[in-house]
Coordinates of C-alpha atoms and ligand atoms in Angstrom, one line a residue:
M22 CA 0.0 0.0 0.0
R23 CA 1.1 3.5 -0.7
R24 CA 1.2 5.7 2.2
R25 CA 1.4 9.5 2.3
L26 CA 2.0 10.3 5.9
L27 CA 2.4 14.0 5.5
A28 CA 0.1 15.6 3.1
P29 CA 1.4 18.7 1.3
A30 CA -0.6 21.2 3.4
L31 CA 0.6 19.5 6.6
L32 CA 4.1 19.7 5.3
L33 CA 3.7 23.5 5.0
L34 CA 2.3 23.6 8.4
A35 CA 5.0 21.5 9.8
T36 CA 7.6 23.8 8.2
A37 CA 5.8 26.8 9.8
L38 CA 6.1 25.0 13.1
G39 CA 9.8 24.4 12.7
C40 CA 9.6 20.8 11.6
T41 CA 11.8 20.1 8.6
E42 CA 10.3 16.9 7.3
A43 CA 7.9 14.1 8.3
G44 CA 8.4 13.2 11.9
T45 CA 11.6 15.3 12.3
A46 CA 11.0 18.1 14.8
A47 CA 13.4 21.0 14.9
P48 CA 15.5 20.9 18.1
A49 CA 13.2 21.5 21.2
P50 CA 10.3 22.8 19.1
G51 CA 8.3 23.6 22.2
P52 CA 4.6 24.3 22.1
A53 CA 3.5 26.4 19.2
A54 CA 0.0 27.5 18.3
L55 CA -1.9 26.4 15.2
P56 CA -3.8 28.9 13.2
A57 CA -7.0 30.0 15.0
A58 CA -9.2 28.8 12.1
E59 CA -9.3 25.4 10.5
P60 CA -8.3 24.9 6.8
D61 CA -11.3 25.1 4.5
V62 CA -10.5 21.6 3.2
R63 CA -8.8 19.3 5.6
P64 CA -6.0 17.4 3.9
L65 CA -7.1 13.8 3.3
G66 CA -6.0 11.5 6.2
R67 CA -5.3 14.2 8.7
I68 CA -7.6 12.7 11.2
I69 CA -7.4 10.5 14.4
P70 CA -6.8 7.6 14.3
L71 CA -4.4 8.0 11.4
P72 CA -5.6 5.9 8.5
A73 CA -3.5 3.0 7.3
S74 CA -3.2 4.2 3.7
V75 CA -4.0 7.6 2.1
E76 CA -3.7 8.6 -1.5
P77 CA -4.6 12.2 -1.9
G78 CA -5.5 13.5 -5.4
G79 CA -8.0 15.3 -7.4
A80 CA -10.5 18.0 -6.5
P81 CA -12.7 17.7 -3.4
Y82 CA -16.2 16.3 -3.0
T83 CA -18.8 18.9 -1.9
L84 CA -21.7 18.1 0.3
T85 CA -24.7 20.2 -0.9
A86 CA -28.3 20.9 -0.3
A87 CA -29.0 18.4 -3.1
T88 CA -26.9 15.6 -1.7
R89 CA -28.6 12.2 -1.3
I90 CA -27.1 9.3 0.6
G91 CA -27.4 6.1 -1.5
V92 CA -27.7 2.6 0.1
P93 CA -28.4 -0.8 -1.4
A94 CA -31.9 -2.0 -1.4
G95 CA -32.7 -4.7 1.3
A96 CA -29.8 -3.9 3.5
P97 CA -31.2 -2.6 6.8
A98 CA -27.8 -2.6 8.6
V99 CA -26.4 -0.3 5.9
R100 CA -29.4 1.9 5.9
A101 CA -29.0 2.2 9.7
V102 CA -25.4 3.4 9.2
A103 CA -26.5 5.8 6.5
E104 CA -29.3 7.2 8.7
R105 CA -26.7 7.7 11.4
L106 CA -24.5 9.6 9.0
A107 CA -27.4 11.7 7.8
G108 CA -28.3 12.4 11.5
L109 CA -24.8 13.6 12.1
L110 CA -24.7 15.9 9.1
R111 CA -28.2 17.4 9.1
P112 CA -28.1 19.8 12.1
A113 CA -25.0 21.8 11.0
T114 CA -25.6 21.7 7.3
G115 CA -29.3 22.2 7.4
F116 CA -29.5 19.9 4.4
R117 CA -32.3 17.3 4.0
L118 CA -29.9 14.5 3.1
P119 CA -32.4 11.8 2.2
V120 CA -31.3 8.2 2.4
V121 CA -32.3 6.6 -0.9
T122 CA -31.7 3.4 -2.9
D123 CA -31.1 5.3 -6.2
P124 CA -27.7 4.3 -7.6
A125 CA -27.2 7.8 -8.9
A126 CA -27.0 9.3 -5.3
D127 CA -23.8 11.3 -4.8
L128 CA -22.8 10.0 -1.4
V129 CA -22.8 6.2 -1.5
L130 CA -22.5 3.6 1.2
R131 CA -21.9 0.1 -0.2
L132 CA -21.0 -3.3 1.0
D133 CA -18.6 -5.4 -0.9
P134 CA -18.5 -8.9 0.6
S135 CA -15.5 -9.8 -1.6
A136 CA -13.4 -7.0 -0.2
G137 CA -11.6 -9.5 2.1
A138 CA -8.7 -7.2 2.7
L139 CA -10.9 -4.7 4.5
G140 CA -11.6 -7.3 7.2
D141 CA -14.3 -6.9 9.8
E142 CA -14.0 -3.2 10.3
G143 CA -12.0 -1.7 7.4
Y144 CA -13.4 0.6 4.8
A145 CA -12.3 2.4 1.6
L146 CA -13.3 6.1 1.1
R147 CA -13.1 7.6 -2.4
S148 CA -13.7 11.3 -2.7
A149 CA -14.0 13.2 -6.0
P150 CA -16.2 16.0 -7.4
G151 CA -19.8 14.8 -7.4
R152 CA -19.2 11.5 -5.7
L153 CA -18.1 10.2 -2.3
T154 CA -18.1 6.5 -1.9
L155 CA -17.7 4.5 1.3
T156 CA -17.1 0.8 0.7
A157 CA -16.7 -1.9 3.4
R158 CA -17.2 -5.7 3.8
T159 CA -19.4 -5.1 6.9
P160 CA -21.8 -2.5 8.3
A161 CA -19.2 -2.1 11.1
G162 CA -16.6 -1.1 8.5
L163 CA -19.0 1.5 7.0
F164 CA -19.6 2.8 10.5
R165 CA -15.9 3.3 11.1
G166 CA -15.7 5.0 7.6
V167 CA -18.5 7.4 8.6
Q168 CA -16.2 8.6 11.5
T169 CA -13.6 9.4 8.8
V170 CA -16.1 11.3 6.7
R171 CA -17.1 13.2 9.8
Q172 CA -13.5 14.1 10.7
Q173 CA -12.6 15.1 7.1
L174 CA -15.3 17.7 7.2
P175 CA -14.8 21.0 9.1
A176 CA -15.3 20.6 12.9
A177 CA -18.3 22.9 12.6
I178 CA -20.2 19.8 11.2
E179 CA -20.5 18.7 14.9
R180 CA -22.5 21.8 15.8
T181 CA -26.2 21.4 16.5
T182 CA -27.3 24.6 14.7
V183 CA -27.0 25.5 11.0
Q184 CA -23.5 26.8 10.0
R185 CA -23.2 28.8 6.8
R186 CA -20.0 27.4 5.1
A187 CA -18.8 25.1 2.5
W188 CA -18.6 21.4 3.3
R189 CA -15.8 19.8 1.3
I190 CA -13.8 16.6 1.6
A191 CA -10.4 16.5 0.0
G192 CA -10.1 14.4 -3.1
G193 CA -8.4 11.0 -3.1
T194 CA -8.7 7.6 -1.5
V195 CA -8.4 6.3 2.1
T196 CA -8.0 2.6 2.5
D197 CA -8.1 1.8 6.2
T198 CA -8.1 -1.2 8.5
P199 CA -7.4 -1.5 12.2
R200 CA -4.1 -2.8 13.6
F201 CA -5.8 -4.6 16.5
P202 CA -9.3 -6.1 16.8
Y203 CA -9.9 -4.9 20.4
R204 CA -9.9 -1.2 21.0
G205 CA -11.5 -0.6 24.4
A206 CA -12.5 2.2 26.7
M207 CA -13.4 1.4 30.3
L208 CA -15.7 3.4 32.5
D209 CA -15.9 2.8 36.2
V210 CA -19.5 3.4 37.2
A211 CA -19.0 1.7 40.6
R212 CA -16.9 4.3 42.4
H213 CA -19.2 7.0 41.2
F214 CA -22.4 6.2 39.4
F215 CA -23.1 7.5 35.9
T216 CA -26.6 7.6 34.4
V217 CA -27.6 5.8 31.2
E218 CA -27.6 9.2 29.4
E219 CA -24.1 9.9 30.7
V220 CA -22.8 6.5 29.6
K221 CA -24.4 7.1 26.1
A222 CA -22.5 10.4 25.9
Y223 CA -19.3 8.6 26.6
I224 CA -20.2 6.0 23.9
D225 CA -20.7 8.9 21.5
R226 CA -17.2 10.2 22.3
I227 CA -15.4 6.8 21.9
A228 CA -17.3 6.0 18.7
L229 CA -15.8 9.1 17.0
Y230 CA -12.3 7.7 17.5
K231 CA -13.3 4.2 16.2
Y232 CA -13.2 2.4 19.6
N233 CA -15.1 -0.9 19.4
V234 CA -15.4 -2.0 23.1
L235 CA -17.0 -0.3 26.1
H236 CA -15.9 -2.1 29.3
L237 CA -18.2 -1.2 32.2
H238 CA -16.7 -1.7 35.7
L239 CA -20.1 -2.5 37.3
T240 CA -19.2 -3.6 40.8
D241 CA -16.8 -2.6 43.4
D242 CA -16.4 -2.0 47.2
Q243 CA -18.3 1.3 47.0
G244 CA -21.3 0.2 45.0
W245 CA -23.1 -2.5 42.9
R246 CA -24.6 -1.0 39.8
I247 CA -26.5 -3.7 37.9
A248 CA -29.8 -5.3 38.9
I249 CA -29.6 -9.0 39.4
R250 CA -33.1 -10.3 39.7
S251 CA -32.2 -13.4 41.7
R252 CA -30.2 -11.2 44.2
P253 CA -32.3 -8.1 44.8
E254 CA -30.3 -6.9 47.8
L255 CA -27.3 -6.2 45.5
T256 CA -29.2 -3.1 44.3
S257 CA -31.6 -2.4 47.1
T258 CA -28.7 -2.3 49.5
G259 CA -25.5 -2.4 47.6
A260 CA -26.2 0.3 45.1
A261 CA -27.1 3.0 47.6
T262 CA -23.5 4.2 48.2
E263 CA -20.6 5.6 46.3
V264 CA -17.3 7.3 47.0
G265 CA -17.7 10.3 49.2
G266 CA -21.1 9.3 50.4
G267 CA -23.3 10.3 47.4
P268 CA -26.5 8.5 46.6
G269 CA -25.0 5.9 44.2
G270 CA -27.5 4.3 41.8
F271 CA -27.8 1.3 39.5
Y272 CA -29.1 0.2 36.1
T273 CA -32.2 -1.9 35.9
Q274 CA -31.8 -4.8 33.4
E275 CA -33.9 -2.8 30.9
Q276 CA -31.7 0.2 31.3
Y277 CA -28.5 -1.9 30.9
K278 CA -30.0 -3.5 27.7
E279 CA -30.6 0.1 26.5
I280 CA -26.9 0.9 27.0
V281 CA -25.9 -2.4 25.2
R282 CA -28.3 -1.5 22.3
Y283 CA -27.0 2.1 22.0
A284 CA -23.4 0.8 21.9
A285 CA -24.3 -1.9 19.3
A286 CA -25.7 0.8 17.1
A287 CA -22.2 2.3 17.1
H288 CA -20.8 -1.2 16.5
I289 CA -19.4 -1.2 20.0
E290 CA -19.4 -4.3 22.2
V291 CA -20.1 -3.9 25.9
V292 CA -17.9 -6.0 28.2
P293 CA -19.5 -6.1 31.7
E294 CA -17.2 -6.5 34.6
I295 CA -18.2 -8.2 37.9
D296 CA -15.0 -7.8 39.9
M297 CA -14.2 -10.9 42.1
P298 CA -13.0 -12.1 44.6
G299 CA -11.7 -8.7 45.9
H300 CA -13.5 -5.4 45.3
T301 CA -16.7 -7.1 46.6
H302 CA -17.5 -5.1 49.7
A303 CA -20.9 -3.8 48.3
A304 CA -21.9 -7.5 47.7
L305 CA -20.7 -8.4 51.2
V306 CA -22.8 -5.7 52.7
S307 CA -25.8 -6.8 50.7
Y308 CA -25.6 -10.5 51.5
P309 CA -23.9 -11.0 54.9
E310 CA -23.7 -14.8 54.4
L311 CA -21.1 -14.2 51.8
N312 CA -18.7 -13.1 54.5
C313 CA -16.6 -15.9 56.1
D314 CA -17.8 -14.7 59.5
G315 CA -21.4 -14.3 58.3
R316 CA -21.6 -10.7 59.6
R317 CA -22.8 -7.7 57.7
P318 CA -20.0 -5.1 57.4
E319 CA -20.6 -1.3 57.2
P320 CA -20.9 0.2 53.7
Y321 CA -17.7 1.7 52.4
T322 CA -17.3 5.1 50.7
G323 CA -13.5 5.7 50.8
I324 CA -11.0 4.9 48.1
E325 CA -8.7 2.3 49.6
V326 CA -8.5 -1.1 47.8
G327 CA -7.7 -4.7 48.8
F328 CA -9.7 -5.2 52.0
S329 CA -12.7 -7.2 50.7
T330 CA -12.9 -10.9 49.6
L331 CA -15.5 -13.5 48.8
C332 CA -15.2 -16.6 51.0
A333 CA -13.6 -19.5 49.1
E334 CA -14.7 -22.2 51.6
K335 CA -18.5 -21.4 51.5
E336 CA -20.7 -22.9 48.9
V337 CA -23.0 -19.9 49.1
T338 CA -20.2 -18.0 47.3
Y339 CA -20.4 -20.2 44.2
A340 CA -24.2 -20.1 44.2
F341 CA -24.0 -16.3 44.3
A342 CA -21.4 -16.2 41.5
E343 CA -23.6 -18.5 39.4
D344 CA -26.7 -16.3 39.9
V345 CA -24.8 -13.2 39.0
L346 CA -22.8 -14.5 36.1
R347 CA -25.9 -16.3 34.6
E348 CA -27.9 -13.1 34.5
I349 CA -25.0 -11.0 33.3
A350 CA -24.3 -13.5 30.5
A351 CA -27.9 -13.4 29.5
L352 CA -27.7 -9.6 29.3
T353 CA -24.6 -9.8 27.1
P354 CA -24.7 -10.3 23.4
G355 CA -20.9 -9.7 23.3
R356 CA -18.3 -12.4 23.7
Y357 CA -16.8 -11.5 27.0
V358 CA -17.7 -11.4 30.7
H359 CA -14.9 -9.7 32.8
I360 CA -14.5 -11.3 36.2
G361 CA -11.9 -8.8 37.6
G362 CA -9.4 -10.8 39.7
D363 CA -7.3 -7.8 40.5
E364 CA -6.0 -6.6 43.9
A365 CA -7.4 -9.6 45.9
K366 CA -5.0 -8.6 48.7
S367 CA -7.3 -10.1 51.4
T368 CA -7.6 -13.5 49.7
S369 CA -4.9 -16.1 50.3
P370 CA -3.2 -17.4 47.2
A371 CA -4.8 -20.9 47.8
D372 CA -8.3 -19.3 48.2
Y373 CA -7.7 -17.2 45.1
R374 CA -6.9 -20.2 43.0
T375 CA -9.9 -22.1 44.4
L376 CA -12.2 -19.2 43.7
M377 CA -11.0 -18.5 40.2
D378 CA -10.9 -22.2 39.3
R379 CA -14.6 -22.4 40.2
V380 CA -15.8 -19.1 38.9
Q381 CA -14.2 -19.2 35.4
P382 CA -16.2 -22.2 34.3
L383 CA -19.4 -20.5 35.3
V384 CA -18.7 -17.9 32.6
T385 CA -17.9 -20.5 29.9
R386 CA -20.9 -22.6 30.8
H387 CA -23.1 -19.6 30.0
G388 CA -21.5 -19.3 26.6
K389 CA -19.1 -16.4 27.3
Q390 CA -15.4 -16.1 27.3
V391 CA -13.6 -15.0 30.4
M392 CA -11.9 -11.7 30.6
A393 CA -9.8 -10.8 33.7
W394 CA -7.1 -8.5 34.9
H395 CA -3.7 -10.0 34.6
Q396 CA -3.4 -11.3 38.2
L397 CA -5.4 -14.3 37.0
T398 CA -2.2 -15.4 35.2
G399 CA -0.1 -15.4 38.4
D400 CA -2.3 -16.7 41.1
A401 CA -4.6 -18.9 39.0
T402 CA -4.7 -20.3 35.5
P403 CA -6.8 -18.8 32.8
V404 CA -9.3 -21.1 31.1
P405 CA -8.8 -21.7 27.4
G406 CA -10.1 -18.7 25.4
A407 CA -9.5 -16.2 28.3
L408 CA -8.6 -12.7 27.5
I409 CA -6.1 -11.2 29.9
Q410 CA -6.0 -7.4 30.6
Y411 CA -2.5 -6.3 31.6
W412 CA -2.5 -3.1 33.8
G413 CA 1.1 -3.2 35.1
L414 CA 3.6 -0.4 35.1
D415 CA 7.1 0.0 33.8
R416 CA 8.2 -0.8 37.3
T417 CA 6.1 -3.9 37.7
P418 CA 8.4 -6.8 38.6
A419 CA 9.7 -8.8 35.6
E420 CA 8.3 -12.0 37.2
E421 CA 4.8 -10.6 37.1
K422 CA 5.2 -9.7 33.4
E423 CA 6.6 -13.1 32.7
E424 CA 3.4 -14.7 34.1
V425 CA 1.5 -12.7 31.5
A426 CA 3.9 -13.8 28.8
R427 CA 3.5 -17.4 29.9
A428 CA -0.3 -17.1 29.6
A429 CA 0.2 -15.7 26.1
R430 CA 2.4 -18.6 25.2
A431 CA -0.3 -20.9 26.4
G432 CA -2.8 -19.2 24.0
A433 CA -4.4 -16.4 26.0
G434 CA -5.1 -13.2 24.2
I435 CA -3.7 -10.0 25.8
V436 CA -5.2 -6.6 26.0
V437 CA -2.7 -4.0 27.1
S438 CA -3.7 -1.1 29.4
P439 CA -0.6 -0.2 31.3
A440 CA -1.7 2.0 34.2
D441 CA 1.3 4.4 33.7
R442 CA 0.3 4.9 30.0
A443 CA -3.3 4.1 29.5
Y444 CA -5.1 5.0 32.7
L445 CA -7.1 8.1 31.9
D446 CA -7.6 8.8 35.6
M447 CA -3.9 9.4 36.3
K448 CA -3.1 13.1 36.7
Y449 CA -1.5 14.7 33.6
D450 CA 1.1 16.4 35.8
A451 CA 1.5 17.3 39.5
D452 CA -0.8 20.3 39.1
T453 CA -3.8 18.4 37.7
P454 CA -6.6 18.9 40.2
L455 CA -8.5 15.7 39.5
G456 CA -7.3 12.1 39.3
L457 CA -4.8 9.9 41.1
K458 CA -1.1 9.4 40.8
W459 CA -0.3 6.0 42.2
A460 CA 0.9 5.0 38.7
G461 CA 2.7 8.3 38.2
T462 CA 1.6 11.2 36.2
V463 CA 0.6 10.4 32.5
S464 CA 1.1 13.3 30.1
V465 CA -0.6 13.4 26.7
R466 CA 2.7 12.4 25.1
R467 CA 3.3 9.6 27.6
A468 CA -0.1 8.2 26.9
Y469 CA 0.6 8.2 23.2
D470 CA 4.3 7.5 22.7
W471 CA 4.5 3.7 23.2
D472 CA 3.7 0.6 21.2
P473 CA 1.1 -1.9 22.4
G474 CA 2.6 -4.5 20.1
T475 CA 5.9 -4.6 21.8
H476 CA 5.2 -3.2 25.3
L477 CA 5.3 -6.5 27.2
P478 CA 8.5 -8.5 27.1
G479 CA 7.9 -12.0 25.9
V480 CA 4.4 -11.2 24.5
P481 CA 4.5 -11.3 20.7
E482 CA 2.3 -8.9 18.8
S483 CA 0.3 -11.9 17.6
A484 CA -0.9 -12.4 21.2
V485 CA -1.9 -8.8 21.6
R486 CA -5.6 -8.4 20.9
G487 CA -5.5 -4.7 21.5
V488 CA -5.5 -1.7 23.8
E489 CA -7.8 -0.4 26.5
A490 CA -8.1 3.0 28.1
P491 CA -9.6 2.7 31.5
L492 CA -11.2 5.6 33.3
W493 CA -11.5 5.0 37.0
T494 CA -13.7 7.3 39.0
E495 CA -12.6 7.5 42.6
T496 CA -12.1 11.3 42.0
L497 CA -14.5 11.8 39.2
S498 CA -18.3 12.3 39.7
T499 CA -19.5 14.4 36.8
P500 CA -19.5 14.0 33.0
E501 CA -17.4 17.2 32.8
Q502 CA -14.8 15.7 35.0
L503 CA -14.7 12.5 32.8
D504 CA -14.1 14.8 29.8
T505 CA -11.2 16.6 31.3
M506 CA -9.4 13.4 32.0
A507 CA -10.3 11.6 28.8
F508 CA -9.6 14.6 26.5
P509 CA -7.1 14.8 25.0
R510 CA -5.7 11.3 25.9
L511 CA -8.5 9.2 24.7
P512 CA -8.0 9.9 20.9
G513 CA -4.3 9.0 21.2
L514 CA -5.0 5.6 22.8
A515 CA -7.5 5.0 19.9
E516 CA -4.7 5.6 17.5
L517 CA -2.5 3.1 19.2
G518 CA -5.2 0.5 18.7
W519 CA -6.1 1.4 15.2
S520 CA -3.1 2.8 13.2
P521 CA 0.0 1.0 11.9
A522 CA 3.0 1.5 14.2
A523 CA 5.1 2.6 11.3
G524 CA 3.0 5.7 10.5
R525 CA 2.8 7.0 14.0
D526 CA 5.0 9.6 15.6
W527 CA 4.5 12.2 18.3
D528 CA 5.7 15.2 16.3
T529 CA 3.0 14.9 13.7
Y530 CA 0.4 13.4 16.0
R531 CA 0.5 16.5 18.2
I532 CA -0.4 18.7 15.3
R533 CA -3.4 16.4 14.4
L534 CA -4.4 16.4 18.0
G535 CA -4.2 20.2 18.2
E536 CA -6.6 20.4 15.3
Q537 CA -9.1 18.2 17.2
A538 CA -9.6 21.1 19.6
H539 CA -12.1 22.6 17.1
R540 CA -14.0 19.4 17.2
F541 CA -13.9 19.1 21.0
D542 CA -15.3 22.6 21.2
A543 CA -18.0 22.0 18.6
L544 CA -19.1 18.9 20.5
G545 CA -19.1 20.7 23.9
I546 CA -16.3 18.6 25.3
G547 CA -14.4 20.4 28.1
W548 CA -10.8 19.3 27.5
Y549 CA -7.5 19.8 29.2
R550 CA -5.2 22.3 27.4
S551 CA -2.0 20.3 27.7
P552 CA 1.1 22.5 27.1
E553 CA 2.6 19.6 25.0
V554 CA 0.2 20.2 22.1
P555 CA 0.1 23.1 19.6
W556 CA -3.5 24.1 20.1
P557 CA -5.2 26.6 17.8
A558 CA -4.5 30.2 18.8
R559 CA -7.2 31.7 20.9
Ligands
ACM769 C1 -6.8 -2.1 38.6 O1 -6.4 -1.0 38.3 N1 -7.0 -2.5 39.9 C2 -7.2 -3.1 37.6

């Protein structure tokens, strides 16, 4: 594939910024500002995540009041993507943008089942005067391509009122497939509860950057957030608390299904997490018999970890796990149920092994694959098909990393979310008011400038299924606070999951990221103005 990593206009800009050629910054370039306004036509491929292959050329396509979006007849999944595109484009353009089955439409979405090279999520975008064509093998691929169309248009396209301006997409071809099949974002709704609408807003944000997994951390010491019909106390008692003593909350099963449906419409799979055997205090408060001593503890609203455990020697523990995992599996159209397994500091190694040996088959018996934090590889043995989520740090002992490598050699897939790179709740620097810093501070560059394929010694890229960006909420209780921590690191982690390693470098990324500020603003996202990035002049 041909690749033009630095389109001509970007080259001009890079020169203006003191960069001499692709990826070569002038000595200590320091933060510089971008022009206050966006270019009228964004150079093809200057988006996040960076496309795999871009061939700019020819005059642009123009979206007009006469534009019609063409779909094949009898393809409801394609029509759904087209309606979604139309819904994105109508408010700011004010155009009607009907979705039609007329082959003469100027903006065309088409499926090509023979386009094997595009895989499950790839797409090809061809832009020329009078015709914009998006081709994919699957509706998911078309959906990812729609995010490219969106980002190629001026950021004003994201506004909810009519903007008077030209809507052009640079001419040429983008052919794009993801590097990794798993590109996840995790939201901790246990430490602080977030409503269905707030979770949907987070889904909208991750969809724009081509994420395909939303991992929901549904249970922890401070609260239980999902209704389990066979265990009503989990929500009548266990959901009524959160960090800091707020009211907590939970999703009914209908509400949870609504989240899953909303995510599915964005071709995003929801991975529910029921954290066990530690991080279970809310369950232990709800059902006292789950405690080894049978006594109900006081609810917990602090932010310590590692003090709670399920009781390995009691059969009621396994009946409880069966009830919960059966209902969670039934609520999950996706492949995975995450069973936590992290920070079980109050569980003896023998009990941990007993518990995880008995709990994992409950997941597989209900037709799902186990996902777990990487402690499962050290203190127990992952079942076949398990997906292991690595959250260690650079300073994590080599033996612990080797346990993950051993699991990978035995066939486990690995998702990398190193806490000192990918945790969106870590402070950007010492002055960040929100967030934690037990894994160190994580600047925008630090979150971007690493390679998931080679990060873990002894884990070959072939074992790496992808990347995840967790957002823990011990210190975050509002959607605005989620935004300041996620933006601008969330787009960079999306690029690590999607884009070829060879095309990525910080010096050109920071310019593309700076340009995203227009889009953050148009979307009403309150973002952190990192001094590492050349943001548009104010
Ligand atoms: C974790 O951060 N305890 C997975």
